[in-house]
CSV table of C-alpha atoms in Angstrom, one decimal:
chain,number,residue,atom,x,y,z
A,52,MET,CA,0.0,0.0,0.0
A,53,ALA,CA,2.7,2.5,1.0
A,54,ILE,CA,4.7,1.7,-2.2
A,55,ARG,CA,1.7,2.5,-4.4
A,56,ASP,CA,1.0,5.7,-2.4
A,57,ASP,CA,4.6,6.8,-2.9
A,58,ALA,CA,4.4,6.2,-6.6
A,59,VAL,CA,1.2,8.3,-6.8
A,60,VAL,CA,2.8,11.1,-4.9
A,61,ARG,CA,5.9,10.9,-7.1
A,62,THR,CA,3.7,11.1,-10.3
A,63,ASN,CA,1.7,14.0,-9.0
A,64,PHE,CA,4.9,15.7,-8.0
A,65,SER,CA,6.5,15.3,-11.4
A,66,GLN,CA,3.3,16.5,-13.1
A,67,ASN,CA,3.3,19.6,-10.8
A,68,VAL,CA,6.9,20.3,-11.6
A,69,SER,CA,6.4,20.0,-15.3
A,70,LEU,CA,3.4,22.4,-15.1
A,71,LEU,CA,5.4,24.8,-13.1
A,72,CYS,CA,8.3,24.6,-15.6
A,73,ASN,CA,5.8,25.3,-18.4
A,74,ASP,CA,4.5,28.4,-16.6
A,75,LEU,CA,8.0,29.6,-15.9
A,76,ARG,CA,9.0,29.0,-19.6
A,77,GLU,CA,6.0,31.1,-20.7
A,78,GLU,CA,6.9,33.9,-18.3
A,79,ILE,CA,10.5,33.9,-19.5
A,80,TYR,CA,9.4,34.0,-23.1
A,81,LEU,CA,7.1,36.9,-22.4
A,82,ALA,CA,9.8,38.8,-20.5
A,83,LEU,CA,12.3,38.1,-23.4
A,84,GLU,CA,9.8,39.3,-26.0
A,85,LEU,CA,9.2,42.5,-24.0
A,86,SER,CA,12.8,43.3,-23.5
A,87,VAL,CA,13.7,42.5,-27.1
A,88,SER,CA,11.0,44.8,-28.4
A,89,CYS,CA,12.0,47.5,-25.9
A,90,PHE,CA,15.6,47.2,-27.0
A,91,GLY,CA,14.6,47.2,-30.7
A,92,SER,CA,12.7,50.4,-30.3
A,93,VAL,CA,15.5,52.0,-28.4
A,94,MET,CA,18.0,50.9,-31.1
A,95,ARG,CA,15.8,52.4,-33.8
A,96,ARG,CA,15.3,55.7,-32.1
A,97,GLY,CA,18.8,55.9,-30.9
A,98,PRO,CA,20.5,55.9,-27.4
A,99,GLY,CA,19.2,59.5,-26.8
A,100,VAL,CA,15.8,57.9,-25.6
A,101,LEU,CA,17.4,56.4,-22.5
């Protein structure tokens, strides 16, 4: 019984971790897109904007 419970806990844990990683990946992609577009507009306008 304990072995099966442990396996279930481990599976749930790995699913939670992969979900968390997906969320983090999306956050990182969004942040990267934002910073790249920010940087791009600054580069187009010139460093005087900063």
